[in-house]
Short mmCIF file of C-alpha atoms in Angstrom, two decimals:
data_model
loop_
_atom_site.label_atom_id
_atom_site.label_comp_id
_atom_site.label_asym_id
_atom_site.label_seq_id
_atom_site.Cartn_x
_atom_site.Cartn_y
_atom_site.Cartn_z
CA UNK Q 1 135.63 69.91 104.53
CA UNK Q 2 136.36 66.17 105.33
CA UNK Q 3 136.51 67.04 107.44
CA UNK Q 4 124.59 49.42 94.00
CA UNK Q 5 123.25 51.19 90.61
CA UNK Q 6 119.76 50.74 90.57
CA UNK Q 7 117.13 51.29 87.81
CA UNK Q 8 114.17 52.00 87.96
CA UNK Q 9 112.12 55.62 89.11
CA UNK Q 10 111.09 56.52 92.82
CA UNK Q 11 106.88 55.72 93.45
CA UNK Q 12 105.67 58.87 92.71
CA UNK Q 13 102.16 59.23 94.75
CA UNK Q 14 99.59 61.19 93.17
CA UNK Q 15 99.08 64.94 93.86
CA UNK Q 16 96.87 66.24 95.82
CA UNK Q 17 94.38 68.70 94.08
CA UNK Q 18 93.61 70.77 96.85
CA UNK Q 19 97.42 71.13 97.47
CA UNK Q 20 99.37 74.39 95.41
CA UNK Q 21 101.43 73.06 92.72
CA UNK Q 22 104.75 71.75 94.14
CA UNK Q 23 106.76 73.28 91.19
CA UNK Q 24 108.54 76.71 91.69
CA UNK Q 25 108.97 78.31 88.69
CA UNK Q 26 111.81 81.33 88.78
CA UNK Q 27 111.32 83.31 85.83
CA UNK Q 28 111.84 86.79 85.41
CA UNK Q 29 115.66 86.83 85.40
CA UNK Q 30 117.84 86.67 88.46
CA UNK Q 31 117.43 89.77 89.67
CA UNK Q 32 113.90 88.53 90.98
CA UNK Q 33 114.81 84.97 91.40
CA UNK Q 34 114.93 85.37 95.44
CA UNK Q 35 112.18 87.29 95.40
CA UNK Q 36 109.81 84.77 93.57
CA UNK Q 37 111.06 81.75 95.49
CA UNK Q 38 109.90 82.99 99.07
CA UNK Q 39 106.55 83.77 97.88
CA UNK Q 40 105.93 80.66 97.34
CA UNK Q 41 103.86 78.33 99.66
CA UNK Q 42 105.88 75.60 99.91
CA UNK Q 43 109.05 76.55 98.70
CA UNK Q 44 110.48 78.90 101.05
CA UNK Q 45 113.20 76.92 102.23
CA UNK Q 46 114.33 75.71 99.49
CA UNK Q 47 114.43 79.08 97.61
CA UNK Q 48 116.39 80.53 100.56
CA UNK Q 49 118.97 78.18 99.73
CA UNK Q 50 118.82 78.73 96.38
CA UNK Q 51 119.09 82.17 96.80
CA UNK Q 52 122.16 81.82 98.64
CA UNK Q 53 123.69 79.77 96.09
CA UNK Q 54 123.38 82.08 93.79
CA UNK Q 55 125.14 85.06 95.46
CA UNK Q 56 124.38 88.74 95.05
CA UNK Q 57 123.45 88.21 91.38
CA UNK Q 58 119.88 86.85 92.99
CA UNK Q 59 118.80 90.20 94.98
CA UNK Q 60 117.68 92.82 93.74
CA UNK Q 61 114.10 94.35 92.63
CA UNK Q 62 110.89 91.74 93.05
CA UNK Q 63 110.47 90.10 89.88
CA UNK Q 64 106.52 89.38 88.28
CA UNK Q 65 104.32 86.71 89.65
CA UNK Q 66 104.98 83.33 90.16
CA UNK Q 67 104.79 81.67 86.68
CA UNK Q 68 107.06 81.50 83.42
CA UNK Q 69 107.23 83.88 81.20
CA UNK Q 70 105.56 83.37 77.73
CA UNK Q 71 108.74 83.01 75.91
CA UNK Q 72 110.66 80.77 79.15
CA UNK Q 73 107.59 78.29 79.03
CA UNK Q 74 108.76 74.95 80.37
CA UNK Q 75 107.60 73.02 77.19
CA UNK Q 76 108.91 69.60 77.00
CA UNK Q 77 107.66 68.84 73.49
CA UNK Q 78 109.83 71.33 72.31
CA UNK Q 79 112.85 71.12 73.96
CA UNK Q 80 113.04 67.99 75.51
CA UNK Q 81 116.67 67.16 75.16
CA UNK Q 82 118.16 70.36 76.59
CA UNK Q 83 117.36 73.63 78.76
CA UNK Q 84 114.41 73.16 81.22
CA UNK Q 85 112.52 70.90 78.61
CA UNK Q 86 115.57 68.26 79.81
CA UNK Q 87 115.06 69.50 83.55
CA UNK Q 88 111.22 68.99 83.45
CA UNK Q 89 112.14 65.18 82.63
CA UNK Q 90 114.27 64.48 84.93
CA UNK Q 91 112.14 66.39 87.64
CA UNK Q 92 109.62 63.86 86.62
CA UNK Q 93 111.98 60.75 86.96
CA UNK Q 94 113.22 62.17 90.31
CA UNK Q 95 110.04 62.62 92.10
CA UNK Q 96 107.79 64.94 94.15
CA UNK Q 97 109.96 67.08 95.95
CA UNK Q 98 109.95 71.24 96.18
CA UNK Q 99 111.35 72.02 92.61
CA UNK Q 100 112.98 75.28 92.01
CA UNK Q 101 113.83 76.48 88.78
CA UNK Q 102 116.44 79.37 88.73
CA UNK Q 103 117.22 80.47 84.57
CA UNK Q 104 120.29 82.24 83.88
CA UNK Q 105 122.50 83.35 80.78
CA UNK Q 106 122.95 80.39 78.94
CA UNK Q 107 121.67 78.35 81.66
CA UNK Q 108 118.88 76.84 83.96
CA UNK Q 109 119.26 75.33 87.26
CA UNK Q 110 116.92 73.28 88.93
CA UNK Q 111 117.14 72.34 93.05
CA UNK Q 112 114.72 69.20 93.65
CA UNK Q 113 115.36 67.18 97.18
CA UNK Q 114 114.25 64.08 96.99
CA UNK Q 115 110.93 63.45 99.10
CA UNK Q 116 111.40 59.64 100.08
CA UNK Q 117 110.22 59.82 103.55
CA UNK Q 118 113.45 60.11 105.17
CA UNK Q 119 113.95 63.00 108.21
CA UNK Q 120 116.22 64.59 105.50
CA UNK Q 121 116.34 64.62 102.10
CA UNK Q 122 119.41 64.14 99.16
CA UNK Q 123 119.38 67.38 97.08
CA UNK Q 124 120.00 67.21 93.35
CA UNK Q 125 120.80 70.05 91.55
CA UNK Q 126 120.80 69.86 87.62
CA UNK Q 127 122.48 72.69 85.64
CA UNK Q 128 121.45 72.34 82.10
CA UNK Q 129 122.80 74.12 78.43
CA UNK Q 130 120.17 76.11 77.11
CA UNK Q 131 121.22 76.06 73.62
CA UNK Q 132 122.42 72.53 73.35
CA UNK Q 133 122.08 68.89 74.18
CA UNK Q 134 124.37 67.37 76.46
CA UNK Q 135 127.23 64.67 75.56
CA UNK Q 136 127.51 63.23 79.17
CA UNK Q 137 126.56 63.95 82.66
CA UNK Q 138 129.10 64.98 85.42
CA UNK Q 139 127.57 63.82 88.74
CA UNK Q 140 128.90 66.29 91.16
CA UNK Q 141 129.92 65.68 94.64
CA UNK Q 142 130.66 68.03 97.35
CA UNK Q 143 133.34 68.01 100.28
CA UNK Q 144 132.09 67.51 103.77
CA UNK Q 145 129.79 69.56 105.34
CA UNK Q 146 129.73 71.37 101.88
CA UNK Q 147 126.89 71.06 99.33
CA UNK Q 148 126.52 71.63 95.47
CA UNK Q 149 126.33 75.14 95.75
CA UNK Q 150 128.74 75.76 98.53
CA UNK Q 151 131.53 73.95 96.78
CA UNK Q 152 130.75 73.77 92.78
CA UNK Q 153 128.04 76.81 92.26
CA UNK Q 154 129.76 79.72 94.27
CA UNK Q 155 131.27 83.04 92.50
CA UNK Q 156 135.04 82.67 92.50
CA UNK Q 157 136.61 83.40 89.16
CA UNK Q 158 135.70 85.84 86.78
CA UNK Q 159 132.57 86.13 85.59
CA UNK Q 160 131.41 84.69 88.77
CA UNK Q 161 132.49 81.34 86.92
CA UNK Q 162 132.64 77.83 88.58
CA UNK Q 163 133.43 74.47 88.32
CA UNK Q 164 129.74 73.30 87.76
CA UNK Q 165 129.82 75.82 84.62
CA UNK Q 166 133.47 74.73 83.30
CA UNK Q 167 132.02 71.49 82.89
CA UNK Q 168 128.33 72.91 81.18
CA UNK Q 169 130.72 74.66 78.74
CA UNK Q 170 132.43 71.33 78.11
CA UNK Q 171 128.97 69.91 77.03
CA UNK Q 172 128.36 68.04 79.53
CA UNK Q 173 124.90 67.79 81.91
CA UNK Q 174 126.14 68.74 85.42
CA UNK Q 175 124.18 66.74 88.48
CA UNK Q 176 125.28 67.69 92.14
CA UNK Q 177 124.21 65.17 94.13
CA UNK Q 178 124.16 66.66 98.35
CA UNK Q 179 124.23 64.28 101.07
CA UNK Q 180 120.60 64.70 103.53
CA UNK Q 181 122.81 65.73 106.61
CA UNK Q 182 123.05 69.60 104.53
CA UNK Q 183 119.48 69.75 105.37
CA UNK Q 184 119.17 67.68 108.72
CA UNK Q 185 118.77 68.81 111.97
CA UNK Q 186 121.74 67.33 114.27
CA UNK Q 187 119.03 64.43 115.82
CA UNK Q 188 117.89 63.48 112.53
CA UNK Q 189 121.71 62.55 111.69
CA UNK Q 190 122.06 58.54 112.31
CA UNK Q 191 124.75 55.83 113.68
CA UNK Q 192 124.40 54.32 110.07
CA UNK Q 193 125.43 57.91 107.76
CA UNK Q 194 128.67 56.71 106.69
CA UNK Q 195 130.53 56.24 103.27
CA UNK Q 196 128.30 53.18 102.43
CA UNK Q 197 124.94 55.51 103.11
CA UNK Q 198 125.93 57.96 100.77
CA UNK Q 199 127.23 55.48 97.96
CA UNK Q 200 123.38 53.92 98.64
CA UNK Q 201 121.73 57.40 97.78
CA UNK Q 202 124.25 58.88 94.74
CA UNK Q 203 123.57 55.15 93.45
CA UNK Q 204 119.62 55.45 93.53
CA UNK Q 205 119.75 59.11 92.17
CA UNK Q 206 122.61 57.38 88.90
CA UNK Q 207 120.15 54.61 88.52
CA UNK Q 208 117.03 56.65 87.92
CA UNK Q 209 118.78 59.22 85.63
CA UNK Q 210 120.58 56.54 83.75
CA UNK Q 211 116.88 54.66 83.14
CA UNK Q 212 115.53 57.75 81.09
CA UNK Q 213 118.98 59.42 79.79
CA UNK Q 214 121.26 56.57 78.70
CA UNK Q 215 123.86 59.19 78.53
CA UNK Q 216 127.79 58.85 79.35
CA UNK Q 217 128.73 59.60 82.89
CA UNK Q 218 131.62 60.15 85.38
CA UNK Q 219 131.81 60.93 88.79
CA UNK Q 220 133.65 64.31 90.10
CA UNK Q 221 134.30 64.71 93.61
CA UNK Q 222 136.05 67.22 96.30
CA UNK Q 223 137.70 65.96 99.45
CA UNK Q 224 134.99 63.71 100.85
CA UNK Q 225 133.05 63.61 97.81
CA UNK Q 226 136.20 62.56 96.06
CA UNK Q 227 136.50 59.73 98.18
CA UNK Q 228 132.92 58.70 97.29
CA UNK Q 229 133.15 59.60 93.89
CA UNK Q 230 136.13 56.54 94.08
CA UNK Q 231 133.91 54.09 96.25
CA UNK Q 232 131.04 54.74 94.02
CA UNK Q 233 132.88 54.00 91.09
CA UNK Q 234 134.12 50.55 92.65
CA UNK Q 235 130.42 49.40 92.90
CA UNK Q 236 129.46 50.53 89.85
CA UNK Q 237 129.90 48.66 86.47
CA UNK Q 238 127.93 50.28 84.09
CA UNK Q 239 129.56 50.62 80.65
CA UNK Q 240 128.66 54.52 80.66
CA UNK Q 241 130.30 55.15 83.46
CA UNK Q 242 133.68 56.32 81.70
CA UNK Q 243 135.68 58.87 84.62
CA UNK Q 244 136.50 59.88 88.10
CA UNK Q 245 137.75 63.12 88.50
CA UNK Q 246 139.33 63.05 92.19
CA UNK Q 247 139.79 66.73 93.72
CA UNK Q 248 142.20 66.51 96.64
CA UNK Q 249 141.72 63.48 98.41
CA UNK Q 250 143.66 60.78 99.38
CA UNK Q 251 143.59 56.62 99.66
CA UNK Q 252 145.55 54.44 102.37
CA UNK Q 253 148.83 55.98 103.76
CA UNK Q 254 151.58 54.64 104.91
CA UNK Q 255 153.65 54.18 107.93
CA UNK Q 256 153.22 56.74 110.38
CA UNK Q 257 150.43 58.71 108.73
CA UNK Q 258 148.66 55.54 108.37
CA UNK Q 259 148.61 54.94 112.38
CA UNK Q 260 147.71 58.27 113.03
CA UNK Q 261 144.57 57.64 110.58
CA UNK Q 262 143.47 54.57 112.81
CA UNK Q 263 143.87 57.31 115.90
CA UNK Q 264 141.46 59.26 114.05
CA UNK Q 265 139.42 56.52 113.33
CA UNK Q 266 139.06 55.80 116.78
CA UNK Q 267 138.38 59.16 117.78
CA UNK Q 268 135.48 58.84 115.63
CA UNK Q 269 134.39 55.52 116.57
CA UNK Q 270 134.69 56.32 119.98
CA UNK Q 271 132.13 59.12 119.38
CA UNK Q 272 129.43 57.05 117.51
CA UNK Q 273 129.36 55.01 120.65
CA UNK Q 274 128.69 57.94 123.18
CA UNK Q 275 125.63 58.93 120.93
CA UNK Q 276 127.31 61.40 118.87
CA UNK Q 277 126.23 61.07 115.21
CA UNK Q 278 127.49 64.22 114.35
CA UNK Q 279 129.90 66.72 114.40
CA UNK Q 280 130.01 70.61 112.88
CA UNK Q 281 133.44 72.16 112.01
CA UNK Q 282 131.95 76.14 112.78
CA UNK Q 283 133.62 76.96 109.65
CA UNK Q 284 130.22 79.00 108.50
CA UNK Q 285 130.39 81.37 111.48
CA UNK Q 286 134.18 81.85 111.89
CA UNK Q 287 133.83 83.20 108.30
CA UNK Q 288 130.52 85.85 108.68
CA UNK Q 289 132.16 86.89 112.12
CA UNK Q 290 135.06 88.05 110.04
CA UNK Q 291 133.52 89.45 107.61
CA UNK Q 292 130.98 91.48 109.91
CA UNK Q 293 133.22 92.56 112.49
CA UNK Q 294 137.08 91.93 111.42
CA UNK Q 295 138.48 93.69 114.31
CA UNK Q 296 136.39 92.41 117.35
CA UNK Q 297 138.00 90.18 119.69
CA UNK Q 298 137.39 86.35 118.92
CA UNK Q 299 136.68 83.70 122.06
CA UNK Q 300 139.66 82.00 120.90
CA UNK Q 301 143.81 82.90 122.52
CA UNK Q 302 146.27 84.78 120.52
CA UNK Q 303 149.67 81.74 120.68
CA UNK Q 304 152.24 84.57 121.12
CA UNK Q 305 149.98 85.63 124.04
CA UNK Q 306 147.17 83.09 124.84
CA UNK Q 307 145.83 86.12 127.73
CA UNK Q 308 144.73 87.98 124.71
CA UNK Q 309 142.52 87.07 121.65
CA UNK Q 310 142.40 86.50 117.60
CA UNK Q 311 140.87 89.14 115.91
CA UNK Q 312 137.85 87.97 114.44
CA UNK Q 313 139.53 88.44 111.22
CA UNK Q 314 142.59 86.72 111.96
CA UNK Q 315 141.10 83.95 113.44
CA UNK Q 316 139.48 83.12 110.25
CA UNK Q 317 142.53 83.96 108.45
CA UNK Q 318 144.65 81.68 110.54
CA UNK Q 319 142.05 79.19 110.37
CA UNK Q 320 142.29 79.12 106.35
CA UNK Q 321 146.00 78.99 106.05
CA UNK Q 322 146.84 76.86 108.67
CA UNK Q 323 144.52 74.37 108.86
CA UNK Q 324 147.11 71.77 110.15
CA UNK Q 325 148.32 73.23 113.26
CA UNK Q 326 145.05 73.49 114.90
CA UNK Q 327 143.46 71.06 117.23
CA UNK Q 328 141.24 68.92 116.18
CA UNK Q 329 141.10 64.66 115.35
CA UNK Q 330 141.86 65.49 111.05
CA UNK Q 331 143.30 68.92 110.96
CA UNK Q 332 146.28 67.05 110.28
CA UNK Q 333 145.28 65.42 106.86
CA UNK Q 334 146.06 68.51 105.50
CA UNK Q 335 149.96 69.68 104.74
CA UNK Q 336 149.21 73.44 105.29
CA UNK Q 337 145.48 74.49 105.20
CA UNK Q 338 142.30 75.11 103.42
CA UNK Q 339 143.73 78.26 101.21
CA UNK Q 340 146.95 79.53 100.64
CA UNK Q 341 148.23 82.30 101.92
CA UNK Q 342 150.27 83.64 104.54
CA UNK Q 343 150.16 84.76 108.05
CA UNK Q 344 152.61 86.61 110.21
CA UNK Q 345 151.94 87.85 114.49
CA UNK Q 346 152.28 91.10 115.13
CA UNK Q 347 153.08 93.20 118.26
CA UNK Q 348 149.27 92.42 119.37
CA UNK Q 349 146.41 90.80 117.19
CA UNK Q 350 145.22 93.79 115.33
CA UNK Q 351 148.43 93.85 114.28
CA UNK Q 352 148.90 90.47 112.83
CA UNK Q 353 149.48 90.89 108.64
CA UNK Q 354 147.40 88.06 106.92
CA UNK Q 355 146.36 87.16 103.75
CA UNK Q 356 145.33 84.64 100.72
CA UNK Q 357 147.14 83.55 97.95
CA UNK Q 358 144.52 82.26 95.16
CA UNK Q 359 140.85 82.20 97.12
CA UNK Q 360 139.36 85.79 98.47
CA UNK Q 361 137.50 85.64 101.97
CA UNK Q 362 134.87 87.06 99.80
CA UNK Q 363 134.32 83.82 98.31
CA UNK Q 364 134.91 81.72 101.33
CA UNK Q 365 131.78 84.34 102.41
CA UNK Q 366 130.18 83.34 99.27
CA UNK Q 367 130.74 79.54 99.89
CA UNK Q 368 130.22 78.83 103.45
CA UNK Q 369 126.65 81.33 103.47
CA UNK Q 370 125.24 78.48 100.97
CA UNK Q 371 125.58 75.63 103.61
CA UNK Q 372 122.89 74.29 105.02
CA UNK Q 373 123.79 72.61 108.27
CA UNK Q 374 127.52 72.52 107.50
CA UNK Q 375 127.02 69.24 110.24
CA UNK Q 376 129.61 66.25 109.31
CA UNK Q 377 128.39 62.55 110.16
CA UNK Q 378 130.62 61.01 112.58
CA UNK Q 379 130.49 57.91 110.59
CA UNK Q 380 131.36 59.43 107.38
CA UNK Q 381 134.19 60.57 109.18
CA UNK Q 382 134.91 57.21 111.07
CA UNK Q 383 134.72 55.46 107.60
CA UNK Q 384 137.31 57.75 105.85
CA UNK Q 385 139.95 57.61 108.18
CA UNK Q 386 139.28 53.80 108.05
CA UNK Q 387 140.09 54.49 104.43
CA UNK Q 388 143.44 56.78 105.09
CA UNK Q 389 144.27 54.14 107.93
CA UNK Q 390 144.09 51.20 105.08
CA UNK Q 391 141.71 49.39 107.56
CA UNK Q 392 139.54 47.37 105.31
CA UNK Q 393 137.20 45.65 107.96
CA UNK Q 394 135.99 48.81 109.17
CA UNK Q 395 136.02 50.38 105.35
CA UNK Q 396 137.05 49.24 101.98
CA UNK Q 397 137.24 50.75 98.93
CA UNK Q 398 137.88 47.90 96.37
CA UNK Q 399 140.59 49.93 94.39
CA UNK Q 400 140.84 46.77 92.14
CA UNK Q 401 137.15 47.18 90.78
CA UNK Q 402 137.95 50.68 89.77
CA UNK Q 403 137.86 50.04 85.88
CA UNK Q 404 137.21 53.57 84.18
CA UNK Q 405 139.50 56.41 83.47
CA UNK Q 406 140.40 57.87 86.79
CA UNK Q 407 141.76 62.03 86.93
CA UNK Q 408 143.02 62.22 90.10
CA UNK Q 409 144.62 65.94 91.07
CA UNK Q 410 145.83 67.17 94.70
CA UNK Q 411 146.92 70.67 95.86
CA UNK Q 412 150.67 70.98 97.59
CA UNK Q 413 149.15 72.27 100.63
CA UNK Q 414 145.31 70.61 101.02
CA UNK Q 415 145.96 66.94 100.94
CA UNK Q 416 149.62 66.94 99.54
CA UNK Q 417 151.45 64.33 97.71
CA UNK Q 418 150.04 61.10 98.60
CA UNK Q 419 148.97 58.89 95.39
CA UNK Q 420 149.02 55.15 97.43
CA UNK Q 421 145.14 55.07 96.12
CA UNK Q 422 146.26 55.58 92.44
CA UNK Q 423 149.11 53.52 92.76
CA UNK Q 424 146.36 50.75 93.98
CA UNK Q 425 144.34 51.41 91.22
CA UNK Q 426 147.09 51.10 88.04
CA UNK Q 427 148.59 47.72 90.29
CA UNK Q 428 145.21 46.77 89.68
CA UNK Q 429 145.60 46.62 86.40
CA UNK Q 430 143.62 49.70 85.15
CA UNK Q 431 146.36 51.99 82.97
CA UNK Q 432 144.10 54.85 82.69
CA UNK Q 433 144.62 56.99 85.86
CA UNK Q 434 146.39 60.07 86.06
CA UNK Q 435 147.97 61.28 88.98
CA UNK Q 436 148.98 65.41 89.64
CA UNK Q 437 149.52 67.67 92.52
CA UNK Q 438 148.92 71.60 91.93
CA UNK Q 439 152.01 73.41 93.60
CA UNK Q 440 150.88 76.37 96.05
CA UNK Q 441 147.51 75.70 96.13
CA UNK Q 442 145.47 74.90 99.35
CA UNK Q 443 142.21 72.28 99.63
CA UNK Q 444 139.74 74.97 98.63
CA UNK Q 445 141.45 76.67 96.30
CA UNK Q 446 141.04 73.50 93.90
CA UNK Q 447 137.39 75.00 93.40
CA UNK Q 448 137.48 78.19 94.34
CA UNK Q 449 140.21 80.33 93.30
CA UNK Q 450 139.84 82.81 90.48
CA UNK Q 451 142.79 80.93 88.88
CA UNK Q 452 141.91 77.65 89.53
CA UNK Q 453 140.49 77.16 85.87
CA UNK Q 454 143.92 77.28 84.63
CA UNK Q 455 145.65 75.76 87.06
CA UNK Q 456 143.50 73.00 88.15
CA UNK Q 457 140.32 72.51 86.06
CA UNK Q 458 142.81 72.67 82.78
CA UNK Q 459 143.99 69.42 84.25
CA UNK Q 460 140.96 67.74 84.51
#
């Protein structure tokens, strides 16, 4: 999981009569939402996804054709400041790509990725009020190897609520912005796919949205997004841009950490030169193998008896909890693990007792079966520990130019206590950040546990 703001709106080239329409209309409820989306021509794929996103509330019983509803009609005129009046405006500012439209109580979602030639694209995702205009847009941005709907859309609390409807509820517009390696092959991932890449393509997507919307912003960001969420807001000095909300993430250490970062950093660096662009965790399948066959014996040794195996289950459990301890160049980043919880050997690995504090393996299910690739850019990865490290020739974040309100809020045992970043940004002279760390929680329980609107969102 860590694992410049430009105006103006993409060339949109004209469409091609003899082509279906590119818009995917999901009407019909959610119960035939999946259904819909993969008979579509050209929006298979990204209905799959979509699908996934959604969780179990998006199978069910094959909705009516393709087509809104009469009283769902995506009618600008009428509703162009909210709902999917709002959506069909910014589809149009956005460009040409596969829309998907997915309605839901309350709520509509659109999924566009951006067609601009590239071998992958950026997906936005824009979840918009039905009932009401928005105040201000939150601009989304997921972990590594995570996406919108992996990390902000996924059923965790109750009511299958999230983060990306906390903020809805707040009044604001919510924009996930995904990086292109979700949907990129491993070849298509390049050398050049670090930190400053992604700033480049959040920046293009702010800058077009901005042009048409001229609404109040901030950027909100977990773990790797966080860190861009920080960088972006360093290059950006638009007056609307008012806050940062920083999940779990962490600036320059010091002393010892901060040499162990520059390790890391060269692990990374040493990687880019042998050709490898990018990297994938396996976090995706370590999950569905324990969820499809807990008891079968994983590939990986048991450490109170490395001639035997983890349980599949345990594995995954193990994996979650304590995150730190395995190998790996930035398992150590974190001070226990992804989730909370505990974990205690047994006699043999079925026996081993395991389990989570705050975050259900359900939703970890939930979360990692929305990933696309799950595939981490070695240079993204290069270019944060550069950042941990405090190396600013290979990566800077100008903490100095951070100017708006900055909500900055760590678990005890994801990233820990380590506020050096918002320490640079206050010496800077900006008096407006506030710095927490949520005792017993892990990194993913930030956004996924079913108490984490009380205990971390309520800080935010």
């Amino acid at each position: 999981m860590e694992h410049q703001h430009s105006a103006g709106r993409p060339d949109q080239p004209a469409r091609d009569p003899s082509r279906p329409d590119r818009r995917v209309v999901l009407a019909g409820g959610l119960a035939g939402a999946a259904a819909l989306a993969l008979g579509a021509a050209e929006g298979a794929h990204a209905a799959g996804a979509q699908a996934a996103a959604a969780g179990p509330a998006a199978s069910g019983t094959p909705g009516p054709a393709l087509g809104p509803a009469p009283d769902q009609a995506l009618d600008p005129a009428r509703s162009a400041s909210k709902g999917a009046g709002l959506l069909t405006r910014i589809e149009r500012t956005l460009g040409t790509g596969t829309a998907v439209y997915l309605p839901g109580d309350g709520w509509i979602r659109l999924t566009l990725p951006l067609a601009d030639g590239g071998p992958a694209p950026v997906t936005v995702d824009v979840v918009a009020d039905t009932a009401r205009a928005p105040r201000g847009i939150a601009y989304l941005l997921p972990g590594g190897g995570l996406n919108f709907g992996a990390d902000f859309f996924t059923p965790g609390g109750p009511g299958d609520h999230n983060l990306a409807h906390e903020l809805r509820r707040q009044g604001l517009l919510v924009v996930g912005v995904t990086p292109r390696e979700d949907s990129a092959q491993a070849a298509d991932i390049t050398a050049d796919r670090g930190l400053a890449a992604h700033r480049r393509d959040l920046a293009k997507v702010v800058g077009a949205l901005d042009s048409v919307l001229r609404l109040p912003y901030q950027y909100a960001g977990h773990s790797a997004g966080a860190a861009l969420a920080l960088d972006a807001a360093s290059h950006d000095g638009s007056a609307r841009l008012r806050r940062v909300v920083v999940l779990d993430t962490t600036g320059p250490y010091t002393g010892d950490l901060a040499v162990r970062a520059a390790q890391t950093r060269d692990v990374y660096a040493g990687l880019l030169a042998r050709g490898t662009h990018a990297v994938d965790p396996g976090l995706a399948g370590l999950v569905a193998r324990a969820v499809s066959d807990p008891g079968g014996a994983s590939a990986v040794p048991w450490p109170p008896d490395p001639a035997q195996r983890f349980t599949n289950a345990g594995l995954a459990h193990f994996a979650l909890i304590r995150t730190s301890v395995l190998p790996g160049a930035a398992n150590w980043i974190y001070h226990q693990g992804h989730s909370a919880g505990s974990y205690t050997f047994g006699a043999t690995p079925a026996e081993d007792r395991f389990a989570l504090a705050h975050t259900t393996l359900a939703t970890w299910r939930a979360a990692t079966a929305a990933l696309g690739s799950g595939l981490l850019p070695t240079a993204l990865m290069r270019d944060l520990a550069a950042v941990w490290a405090g190396d600013e020739r290979t990566y800077r974040i100008d903490w100095g130019r951070i100017g708006a309100e900055v909500v900055w809020v760590n678990t005890e045992l994801g990233r820990g206590d380590h506020r050096r970043g918002a320490e640079l940004i206050r010496a800077a002279g900006n008096r407006r950040v506030a710095y927490s760390v949520v005792p017993g929680y892990g990194h993913g329980d930030a956004v996924w546990s079913a108490t984490a609107a009380q205990d971390v969102w309520s800080l935010l």
